Coordinates of C-alpha atoms in Angstrom, one line a residue:
Chain I
X20 CA 19.8 -15.0 47.0
X21 CA 16.2 -15.3 45.9
X22 CA 14.5 -18.3 44.4
X23 CA 13.9 -17.0 41.0
X24 CA 17.5 -15.7 41.0
X25 CA 18.5 -19.4 41.6
X26 CA 16.2 -20.4 39.1
X27 CA 17.6 -17.6 36.6
X28 CA 21.0 -19.1 36.8
X29 CA 20.0 -22.7 36.5
X30 CA 18.3 -22.0 33.3
X31 CA 21.5 -20.3 32.0
X32 CA 23.3 -22.9 32.9
X33 CA 21.1 -25.4 31.3
X34 CA 21.3 -23.2 27.9
X35 CA 24.8 -23.5 27.8
X36 CA 24.4 -26.9 27.8
X37 CA 21.4 -27.2 25.5
X38 CA 20.9 -23.7 23.4
X39 CA 18.1 -25.3 21.4
X40 CA 16.1 -25.8 24.8
X41 CA 13.4 -22.8 25.0
X42 CA 13.7 -22.3 28.9
X43 CA 11.0 -20.0 29.1
X44 CA 8.9 -22.7 28.7
X45 CA 9.8 -25.2 31.1
X46 CA 7.9 -25.8 33.9
X47 CA 9.5 -26.7 37.3
X48 CA 8.1 -30.2 37.1
X49 CA 9.8 -30.6 33.7
X50 CA 11.9 -33.8 33.7
X51 CA 15.1 -33.0 32.0
X52 CA 16.2 -36.2 31.3
X53 CA 13.0 -37.7 29.6
X54 CA 11.6 -34.5 28.2
X55 CA 14.5 -32.3 27.5
X56 CA 16.6 -35.3 25.9
X57 CA 19.6 -34.6 28.3
X58 CA 22.0 -37.3 28.7
X59 CA 24.8 -38.1 31.8
X60 CA 27.0 -36.0 30.0
X61 CA 24.6 -33.1 29.7
X62 CA 24.1 -33.5 33.4
X63 CA 27.5 -33.4 34.3
X64 CA 28.0 -30.5 32.1
X65 CA 25.0 -28.8 33.9
X66 CA 25.9 -29.8 37.6
X67 CA 29.4 -28.2 36.4
X68 CA 28.1 -24.8 35.3
X69 CA 25.7 -25.0 38.4
X70 CA 29.3 -25.2 40.9
X71 CA 30.8 -22.8 39.0
X72 CA 28.0 -19.8 39.1
X73 CA 27.1 -20.4 42.5
X74 CA 29.3 -22.7 43.8
X75 CA 27.0 -25.7 44.9
X76 CA 28.5 -28.8 44.6
X77 CA 25.9 -31.9 43.3
X78 CA 27.4 -34.9 44.4
X79 CA 27.1 -37.7 42.1
X80 CA 24.9 -39.7 44.3
X81 CA 22.8 -37.0 44.7
X82 CA 21.9 -36.7 40.7
X83 CA 18.6 -38.2 41.5
X84 CA 17.2 -35.4 43.7
X85 CA 17.8 -33.1 40.4
X86 CA 15.6 -35.0 38.4
X87 CA 13.3 -31.6 37.4
X88 CA 13.9 -27.7 37.5
X89 CA 12.3 -27.9 40.4
X90 CA 14.2 -30.3 42.1
X91 CA 17.5 -28.4 41.3
X92 CA 16.4 -25.3 42.6
X93 CA 15.0 -26.6 45.8
X94 CA 18.4 -28.6 46.1
X95 CA 20.8 -25.5 45.5
X96 CA 18.5 -23.2 47.7
X97 CA 19.3 -25.2 50.6
X98 CA 22.9 -25.0 50.0
X99 CA 23.7 -21.7 48.4
Chain M
X14 CA 50.1 -26.9 -11.2
X15 CA 48.9 -24.9 -8.0
X16 CA 47.1 -26.8 -5.5
X17 CA 43.1 -26.6 -5.2
X18 CA 41.2 -26.7 -2.4
X19 CA 38.3 -28.3 -3.4
X20 CA 34.7 -28.4 -1.6
X21 CA 35.2 -31.6 0.3
X22 CA 32.9 -34.6 0.7
X23 CA 31.6 -34.7 4.1
X24 CA 29.6 -38.3 3.8
X25 CA 28.4 -39.9 0.4
X26 CA 25.0 -38.0 1.4
X27 CA 26.6 -34.9 0.4
X28 CA 26.3 -33.9 -3.2
X29 CA 27.1 -29.9 -2.7
X30 CA 28.2 -27.6 0.5
X31 CA 27.5 -23.9 0.7
X32 CA 30.4 -21.5 2.1
X33 CA 29.5 -20.2 5.1
X34 CA 32.5 -18.1 5.7
X35 CA 35.8 -18.1 4.5
X36 CA 38.6 -18.0 7.4
X37 CA 41.1 -17.0 5.3
X38 CA 41.8 -14.0 2.7
X39 CA 44.2 -13.9 -0.3
X40 CA 47.6 -13.7 1.0
X41 CA 47.2 -15.8 4.1
X42 CA 49.8 -18.2 4.8
X43 CA 47.9 -21.7 5.9
X44 CA 49.5 -25.0 7.0
X45 CA 48.3 -28.4 6.9
X46 CA 45.1 -28.6 9.4
X47 CA 44.2 -25.0 9.5
X48 CA 40.8 -24.4 9.2
X49 CA 40.2 -22.6 6.0
X50 CA 36.4 -22.1 5.9
X51 CA 32.8 -22.8 7.1
X52 CA 30.9 -25.1 5.0
X53 CA 27.6 -25.2 5.7
X54 CA 25.5 -29.1 5.3
X55 CA 22.6 -31.1 6.3
X56 CA 24.5 -31.7 9.5
X57 CA 25.3 -28.2 10.3
X58 CA 28.1 -25.7 9.6
X59 CA 31.5 -27.8 9.4
X60 CA 34.8 -26.0 10.0
X61 CA 36.7 -27.5 7.0
X62 CA 40.6 -28.0 7.1
X63 CA 43.1 -27.5 4.7
X64 CA 45.6 -30.2 3.8
X65 CA 48.4 -28.2 1.9
X66 CA 50.9 -25.9 2.8
X67 CA 50.9 -22.3 1.1
X68 CA 49.8 -19.5 0.3
X69 CA 46.1 -18.7 -0.5
X70 CA 46.3 -16.7 -3.9
X71 CA 42.5 -16.7 -5.3
X72 CA 39.3 -17.4 -3.7
X73 CA 36.8 -18.8 -6.1
X74 CA 33.6 -19.4 -4.6
X75 CA 31.8 -16.6 -2.6
X76 CA 30.5 -16.5 0.8
X77 CA 26.7 -18.1 0.7
X78 CA 27.2 -19.9 -2.8
X79 CA 26.5 -23.9 -3.0
X80 CA 28.8 -25.6 -5.0
X81 CA 29.2 -29.3 -5.8
X82 CA 31.5 -31.7 -3.9
X83 CA 34.9 -31.5 -6.0
X84 CA 34.2 -28.0 -6.7
X85 CA 37.5 -26.0 -6.5
X86 CA 37.0 -23.5 -4.3
X87 CA 40.6 -21.8 -3.8
X88 CA 44.3 -22.1 -5.4
X89 CA 46.8 -22.3 -2.4
X90 CA 50.5 -21.8 -3.8
X91 CA 53.7 -22.5 -3.0
X92 CA 54.8 -20.8 0.5
X93 CA 56.7 -17.3 -1.0
X94 CA 54.6 -17.5 -4.5
X95 CA 52.7 -14.8 -3.2
X96 CA 49.2 -14.1 -4.3
X97 CA 48.5 -12.7 -7.8
X98 CA 48.5 -9.1 -8.0
X99 CA 45.1 -7.9 -7.7
X100 CA 43.7 -11.6 -7.7
X101 CA 40.8 -12.6 -6.0
X102 CA 37.8 -11.7 -8.0
X103 CA 35.2 -14.4 -7.5
X104 CA 34.4 -16.9 -9.9
X105 CA 30.6 -16.1 -11.3
X106 CA 29.7 -19.5 -12.1
X107 CA 31.8 -22.2 -10.3
X108 CA 28.6 -23.4 -9.4
X109 CA 28.1 -24.9 -12.7
X110 CA 31.8 -26.6 -12.8
X111 CA 29.9 -29.8 -11.5
X112 CA 33.0 -31.4 -10.8
X113 CA 32.0 -34.0 -8.1
X114 CA 34.5 -35.7 -6.9
X115 CA 34.3 -39.1 -7.7
X116 CA 35.8 -41.0 -4.2
X117 CA 33.6 -39.1 -2.1
X118 CA 34.0 -40.1 1.4
X119 CA 31.6 -42.3 3.3
X120 CA 28.4 -41.4 5.0
X121 CA 28.4 -39.8 8.2
X122 CA 25.7 -40.6 9.0
X123 CA 25.2 -43.7 11.2
X124 CA 23.3 -46.5 9.7
X125 CA 21.4 -48.0 12.5
X126 CA 18.2 -49.1 11.5
X127 CA 17.4 -51.0 13.9
X128 CA 18.6 -49.7 17.0
X129 CA 16.2 -46.6 15.6
X130 CA 13.4 -48.8 15.6
X131 CA 13.4 -48.3 19.5
X132 CA 11.4 -45.4 20.2
X133 CA 12.2 -43.2 23.3
X134 CA 10.3 -43.5 26.2
X135 CA 9.1 -40.0 26.1
X136 CA 10.2 -38.3 22.6
X137 CA 10.5 -34.4 23.0
X138 CA 8.3 -32.8 21.3
X139 CA 9.1 -29.8 19.3
X140 CA 7.3 -26.4 19.4
X141 CA 7.2 -27.1 23.0
X142 CA 10.3 -27.2 25.1
X143 CA 12.3 -26.2 21.9
X144 CA 13.2 -22.6 21.2
X145 CA 10.7 -20.9 18.9
X146 CA 11.3 -18.3 16.3
X147 CA 14.0 -18.2 13.5
X148 CA 16.5 -21.4 14.2
X149 CA 19.2 -20.4 12.5
X150 CA 23.0 -21.5 13.2
X151 CA 25.3 -18.1 14.4
X152 CA 27.2 -18.1 10.9
X153 CA 23.5 -18.0 9.3
X154 CA 22.8 -14.8 11.7
X155 CA 26.1 -13.4 10.7
X156 CA 25.1 -13.6 7.1
X157 CA 21.8 -12.3 7.8
X158 CA 23.7 -9.4 9.0
X159 CA 26.4 -8.8 6.3
X160 CA 23.7 -9.1 3.8
X161 CA 21.0 -6.7 5.9
X162 CA 18.4 -9.4 5.7
X163 CA 15.7 -10.2 8.8
X164 CA 15.3 -13.4 9.7
X165 CA 12.2 -12.9 11.5
X166 CA 9.3 -14.2 8.9
X167 CA 12.0 -15.7 6.7
X168 CA 11.0 -19.1 5.5
X169 CA 13.9 -21.6 6.4
X170 CA 14.2 -24.8 4.0
X171 CA 16.5 -26.5 6.7
X172 CA 16.0 -29.5 9.0
X173 CA 13.0 -28.1 11.1
X174 CA 12.2 -25.2 9.6
X175 CA 16.3 -24.2 10.2
X176 CA 17.2 -20.8 8.2
X177 CA 19.9 -22.0 5.9
X178 CA 22.9 -19.4 4.1
X179 CA 20.9 -20.6 1.3
X180 CA 17.8 -19.1 2.5
X181 CA 19.3 -15.8 3.6
X182 CA 21.2 -15.6 0.5
X183 CA 18.1 -16.0 -1.8
X184 CA 16.2 -13.5 0.4
X185 CA 18.8 -11.4 0.0
X186 CA 18.4 -11.6 -3.9
X187 CA 14.7 -11.4 -4.5
X188 CA 14.4 -8.5 -1.4
X189 CA 12.5 -8.0 1.8
X190 CA 9.9 -10.7 2.5
X191 CA 6.6 -10.6 3.7
X192 CA 7.1 -7.5 5.8
X193 CA 4.9 -5.1 3.5
X194 CA 1.4 -6.0 4.2
X195 CA -1.1 -7.6 1.4
X196 CA -3.1 -4.1 1.1
X197 CA 0.3 -1.4 0.5
X198 CA 1.3 -3.7 -2.2
X199 CA 0.9 -2.1 -5.7
X200 CA -0.5 -4.4 -7.7
X201 CA -2.9 -4.0 -10.6
X202 CA -6.5 -6.1 -10.5
X203 CA -5.2 -8.3 -13.4
X204 CA -1.8 -9.1 -12.1
X205 CA -3.1 -9.9 -8.7
X206 CA -5.9 -12.4 -10.1
X207 CA -2.9 -14.2 -12.4
X208 CA -0.4 -14.4 -9.1
X209 CA -3.8 -16.2 -7.0
X210 CA -4.4 -18.5 -10.1
X211 CA -0.7 -19.5 -10.1
X212 CA -0.2 -19.6 -6.8
X213 CA 2.7 -17.1 -6.8
X214 CA 2.9 -14.6 -3.5
X215 CA 2.6 -11.1 -4.4
X216 CA 5.0 -10.4 -1.2
X217 CA 7.7 -11.9 -2.8
X218 CA 7.4 -10.4 -6.4
X219 CA 9.5 -7.1 -7.1
X220 CA 7.5 -4.5 -9.5
X221 CA 9.1 -3.0 -12.2
X222 CA 5.8 -0.8 -12.8
X223 CA 5.9 3.0 -11.8
X224 CA 6.7 3.2 -7.9
X225 CA 7.3 -0.6 -7.9
X226 CA 3.9 -1.7 -8.7
X227 CA 3.7 -5.4 -9.7
X228 CA 2.5 -5.8 -13.3
X229 CA 1.3 -9.3 -14.8
X230 CA 4.6 -9.4 -16.4
X231 CA 6.2 -9.4 -13.0
X232 CA 3.8 -11.9 -11.8
X233 CA 4.9 -14.6 -15.1
X234 CA 8.8 -13.7 -14.0
X235 CA 8.4 -14.7 -10.8
X236 CA 6.3 -18.1 -11.0
X237 CA 9.3 -18.8 -13.8
X238 CA 12.2 -18.3 -11.5
X239 CA 10.4 -19.6 -8.7
X240 CA 12.4 -22.3 -7.0
X241 CA 11.6 -25.9 -7.3
X242 CA 9.8 -26.8 -3.7
X243 CA 12.9 -27.2 -1.5
X244 CA 13.5 -30.7 0.3
X245 CA 13.9 -30.1 3.6
X246 CA 17.2 -30.8 5.3
X247 CA 15.6 -33.5 7.4
X248 CA 14.5 -35.3 4.5
X249 CA 17.6 -35.3 2.9
X250 CA 19.5 -36.9 6.1
X251 CA 16.6 -39.3 6.1
X252 CA 17.2 -40.3 2.5
X253 CA 21.1 -40.2 3.4
X254 CA 20.4 -42.8 5.9
X255 CA 18.5 -44.8 3.8
X256 CA 21.1 -44.5 0.8
X257 CA 23.7 -45.4 3.4
X258 CA 21.9 -48.5 5.3
X259 CA 20.9 -50.0 2.1
X260 CA 24.4 -49.6 0.8
X261 CA 25.7 -51.3 3.7
X262 CA 23.2 -54.0 3.8
X263 CA 23.6 -54.4 0.2
X264 CA 27.6 -54.6 0.4
X265 CA 28.5 -55.8 3.6
X266 CA 27.9 -59.3 4.9
X267 CA 27.7 -59.0 8.4
X268 CA 27.9 -60.9 11.5
X269 CA 26.9 -60.4 15.0
X270 CA 28.3 -61.4 18.3
X271 CA 27.5 -60.0 21.7
X272 CA 28.2 -60.5 25.2
X273 CA 27.0 -59.4 28.3
X274 CA 29.8 -57.8 30.7
X275 CA 29.6 -57.3 34.2
X276 CA 30.4 -53.6 35.0
X277 CA 30.3 -53.8 38.6
X278 CA 34.3 -53.5 38.7
X279 CA 34.1 -50.3 36.1
X280 CA 30.9 -48.4 38.0
X281 CA 32.3 -49.0 41.5
X282 CA 35.9 -47.8 40.6
X283 CA 34.1 -44.5 38.5
X284 CA 31.9 -44.1 41.8
X285 CA 35.3 -43.9 43.3
X286 CA 37.4 -41.6 41.3
X287 CA 34.1 -39.2 40.8
X288 CA 34.2 -39.0 44.7
X289 CA 37.7 -37.8 44.8
X290 CA 38.1 -35.7 41.9
X291 CA 37.0 -32.2 41.2
X292 CA 33.8 -31.6 39.6
X293 CA 35.7 -30.6 36.5
X294 CA 37.3 -33.6 36.3
X295 CA 34.3 -36.0 36.8
X296 CA 33.9 -39.2 34.2
X297 CA 30.8 -40.7 32.7
X298 CA 30.9 -44.3 32.3
X299 CA 30.6 -44.0 28.4
X300 CA 34.3 -42.7 28.5
X301 CA 35.4 -46.1 30.0
X302 CA 33.8 -48.0 27.5
X303 CA 34.9 -45.9 24.4
X304 CA 38.3 -46.0 26.1
X305 CA 38.1 -49.8 26.5
X306 CA 36.9 -50.1 23.0
X307 CA 39.7 -48.0 21.5
X308 CA 42.3 -50.2 23.7
X309 CA 40.6 -53.4 22.2
X310 CA 41.3 -52.8 19.0
X311 CA 45.0 -52.4 19.5
X312 CA 45.1 -56.1 19.5
X313 CA 42.3 -56.6 17.2
X314 CA 43.4 -54.6 14.1
X315 CA 41.6 -56.2 11.7
X316 CA 38.7 -54.5 13.1
X317 CA 40.3 -51.1 12.7
X318 CA 40.4 -50.8 9.0
X319 CA 38.2 -49.2 6.2
X320 CA 36.9 -51.1 3.2
X321 CA 38.9 -49.6 0.1
X322 CA 36.5 -51.1 -2.6
X323 CA 38.3 -54.8 -3.2
X324 CA 40.3 -54.8 0.4
X325 CA 40.3 -53.5 4.1
X326 CA 43.2 -51.6 4.4
X327 CA 44.1 -51.3 8.5
X328 CA 44.3 -47.9 9.7
X329 CA 46.9 -46.5 11.8
X330 CA 45.2 -44.6 13.9
X331 CA 42.5 -46.0 16.2
X332 CA 39.8 -43.1 16.0
X333 CA 36.7 -44.4 17.2
X334 CA 33.6 -42.4 16.0
X335 CA 30.6 -41.2 18.5
X336 CA 27.1 -41.7 17.3
X337 CA 25.8 -38.7 19.1
X338 CA 21.9 -37.6 18.6
X339 CA 21.2 -34.3 17.8
X340 CA 18.6 -33.2 20.0
X341 CA 15.0 -32.5 18.1
X342 CA 16.4 -35.1 15.4
X343 CA 19.6 -36.3 13.4
X344 CA 22.2 -38.0 13.9
X345 CA 26.0 -37.8 13.6
X346 CA 29.3 -39.9 14.1
X347 CA 32.3 -37.7 14.5
X348 CA 35.5 -39.2 15.7
X349 CA 37.6 -38.9 18.4
X350 CA 41.2 -39.3 17.0
X351 CA 43.7 -41.8 18.6
X352 CA 41.0 -43.0 21.2
X353 CA 43.3 -45.0 22.6
X354 CA 46.1 -42.6 23.7
X355 CA 45.9 -40.0 26.5
X356 CA 44.4 -39.8 30.2
X357 CA 40.8 -40.8 30.9
X358 CA 40.5 -37.2 31.7
X359 CA 42.0 -35.5 28.5
X360 CA 39.9 -38.2 26.7
X361 CA 36.7 -37.0 28.8
X362 CA 37.3 -33.6 27.9
X363 CA 37.9 -34.2 24.7
X364 CA 34.3 -36.3 24.3
X365 CA 32.3 -33.9 26.1
X366 CA 34.2 -31.0 23.7
X367 CA 32.9 -33.4 20.6
X368 CA 29.5 -33.7 21.6
X369 CA 28.6 -30.2 22.1
X370 CA 30.3 -29.4 18.9
X371 CA 28.1 -32.0 17.0
X372 CA 24.9 -30.7 18.7
X373 CA 25.8 -27.1 18.0
X374 CA 27.1 -27.8 14.6
X375 CA 30.9 -26.6 14.4
X376 CA 32.4 -29.8 13.7
X377 CA 35.4 -30.1 11.7
X378 CA 35.7 -31.8 8.4
X379 CA 38.2 -34.1 9.7
X380 CA 36.2 -35.3 12.4
X381 CA 33.9 -35.9 9.7
X382 CA 35.9 -38.7 7.8
X383 CA 38.2 -39.8 10.3
X384 CA 36.5 -42.7 12.0
X385 CA 37.9 -45.9 11.7
X386 CA 35.0 -47.5 13.7
X387 CA 32.2 -46.6 15.3
X388 CA 30.3 -46.8 18.6
X389 CA 26.4 -46.6 19.7
X390 CA 25.6 -46.5 22.8
X391 CA 21.6 -46.2 23.5
X392 CA 21.6 -47.5 26.8
X393 CA 20.9 -44.4 28.5
X394 CA 17.4 -44.3 27.1
X395 CA 16.6 -47.9 28.5
X396 CA 17.7 -50.3 25.3
X397 CA 19.2 -53.3 26.5
X398 CA 20.7 -54.4 23.1
X399 CA 21.8 -52.7 19.8
X400 CA 22.1 -54.3 16.6
X401 CA 23.8 -51.6 14.8
X402 CA 24.7 -51.9 10.9
X403 CA 28.2 -50.5 9.8
X404 CA 28.9 -47.1 8.8
X405 CA 30.7 -47.8 5.7
X406 CA 34.1 -47.6 5.2
X407 CA 34.2 -49.0 8.3
X408 CA 34.3 -52.9 8.9
X409 CA 33.0 -52.7 12.4
X410 CA 30.6 -51.3 14.8
X411 CA 30.4 -51.8 18.7
X412 CA 26.5 -51.1 20.1
X413 CA 25.8 -51.2 23.6
X414 CA 23.1 -51.3 25.5
X415 CA 21.9 -50.0 29.3
X416 CA 23.8 -51.6 32.3
X417 CA 21.2 -52.8 34.1
X418 CA 21.3 -55.1 37.5
X419 CA 20.9 -59.0 36.5
X420 CA 21.4 -62.2 38.8
X421 CA 25.0 -63.0 37.7
X422 CA 26.9 -66.0 38.8
X423 CA 29.9 -65.2 40.7
X424 CA 31.8 -68.3 42.2
X425 CA 28.7 -70.6 42.4
X426 CA 26.7 -67.6 44.0
X427 CA 23.8 -66.1 42.4
X428 CA 24.3 -62.1 43.2
X429 CA 23.1 -59.1 41.8
X430 CA 25.3 -57.4 39.4
X431 CA 25.2 -54.4 37.1
X432 CA 26.0 -56.0 33.3
X433 CA 25.6 -54.5 30.1
X434 CA 25.1 -56.2 27.0
X435 CA 27.6 -55.0 24.0
X436 CA 27.3 -56.3 20.4
X437 CA 30.0 -56.3 17.7
X438 CA 28.8 -56.0 14.2
X439 CA 31.5 -56.9 12.0
X440 CA 32.5 -57.1 8.2
X441 CA 32.8 -60.8 7.1
X442 CA 34.8 -60.2 4.5
X443 CA 37.2 -58.9 6.9
X444 CA 37.0 -60.5 10.1
X445 CA 35.5 -64.0 11.1
X446 CA 33.2 -64.6 14.0
X447 CA 35.8 -65.9 16.3
X448 CA 38.0 -62.4 16.2
X449 CA 34.7 -60.7 17.0
X450 CA 34.4 -63.1 20.1
X451 CA 37.9 -62.4 20.8
X452 CA 37.5 -58.4 20.4
X453 CA 34.6 -58.9 23.1
X454 CA 36.3 -61.2 25.5
X455 CA 39.5 -58.7 25.3
X456 CA 36.6 -55.9 25.9
X457 CA 35.3 -57.6 28.7
X458 CA 38.9 -57.9 30.5
X459 CA 39.6 -54.5 30.2
X460 CA 36.5 -53.7 31.6
X461 CA 37.3 -55.7 35.0
X462 CA 40.6 -53.5 35.8
X463 CA 39.2 -49.8 34.7
X464 CA 42.1 -48.4 36.9
X465 CA 44.5 -49.6 33.8
X466 CA 42.3 -47.4 31.1

């Protein structure tokens, strides 16, 4: 699975949580909480979606490692 | 008399609603609690339940029609009565009925002026990361498809330019909007000059001259029928907030009590629970607070009530309303019914579903009106203290700030503990500070034993 494939999947999962977000305009350094106004429930739903789509489980203590889209791509790429 | 299903009031700020879609047809049997229609309000599409059981005898309002609150929308007869033969011609002028309900339910918009003064650290900028292009709900898109109206280029009068059912309806009535370029419109020079002078968009004029050419009369007619400049839904919502706040401040003698609660036990329990639970069963700390508030109300029923004109009426159910901010602006506070019952996992699932539906604009009417107290939590944005205003007709509201690490004295030693400041705002006509303080004390105790929540 390429990095682009992972990016696309993560964005699909994000759209499921926050459909009003224009995912095509997201930069890799976009802070998901601050700039997209995601809260802890949104983040949980997102990581649940990632787990369902890619089988990668992000434990709670690693939430700090997926602050931006780029972080998340790196995190998942290393585990998928 | 055949019971009538009327346009419900889904908040004191709501004077009218647009029927987005009927979910039943004449002859259908409906039961108490069934979703009978989808109604578009400032807060999105609301699924409206019926509180009668029987057979739908007549639908009185057309999809896309905006009618005042209290307007009869359908007639529901006794089971077995059957529909009237050939019934269901939709009334032509129900909108003029003007039967506005006197006992409108209260505002759904939470009036939390003081809390709203806190500016998010980095407010989301619209037009940047939010989706561009026509913003329209699925119901609006469905209606547009039915009426063969293109959403591209359609002016949205809703919040942030959101296209509403009314916009689609209007576009269907006035004909295709400005897909034809100015140069291709057939219009006499005189009519064009009049249109320019009067600010009438020629692309929106239906010509009655040869070949559809626009004549001066057409311009004047279009000017006369031009609707008043629409007030955006965002403005309407802000007006509703203003009205609710003013009313709450004028009518409710608030008092406030506040307590800083040690969240160490709750967070430790949550950490352990989430570490062993499947990812689908993980909880967020908010659900612990939500449950603790509901359980505390079991012991302090005077705070779980509604003000009914001259007295407070205790509510049998504990239905905590959850203040949900809508990304891009707006606020709703739908109710989680029987918040004190069921497992935490179940409550988490219900809360997740409710918040998702609040943000997608698919709440149910009962959820908009059933709250018996409201919980507002702004801690995720770093706010340490919230002093909320009660949401009428409720008689109390709980505000939670962020959980932050602070020096804390435990058994004579200063240690660092995660603490959260909780504020209770309550109606002094119904309870006193002493009762409020006891509620917070109960809340604090419950959060020290999270395994029992």
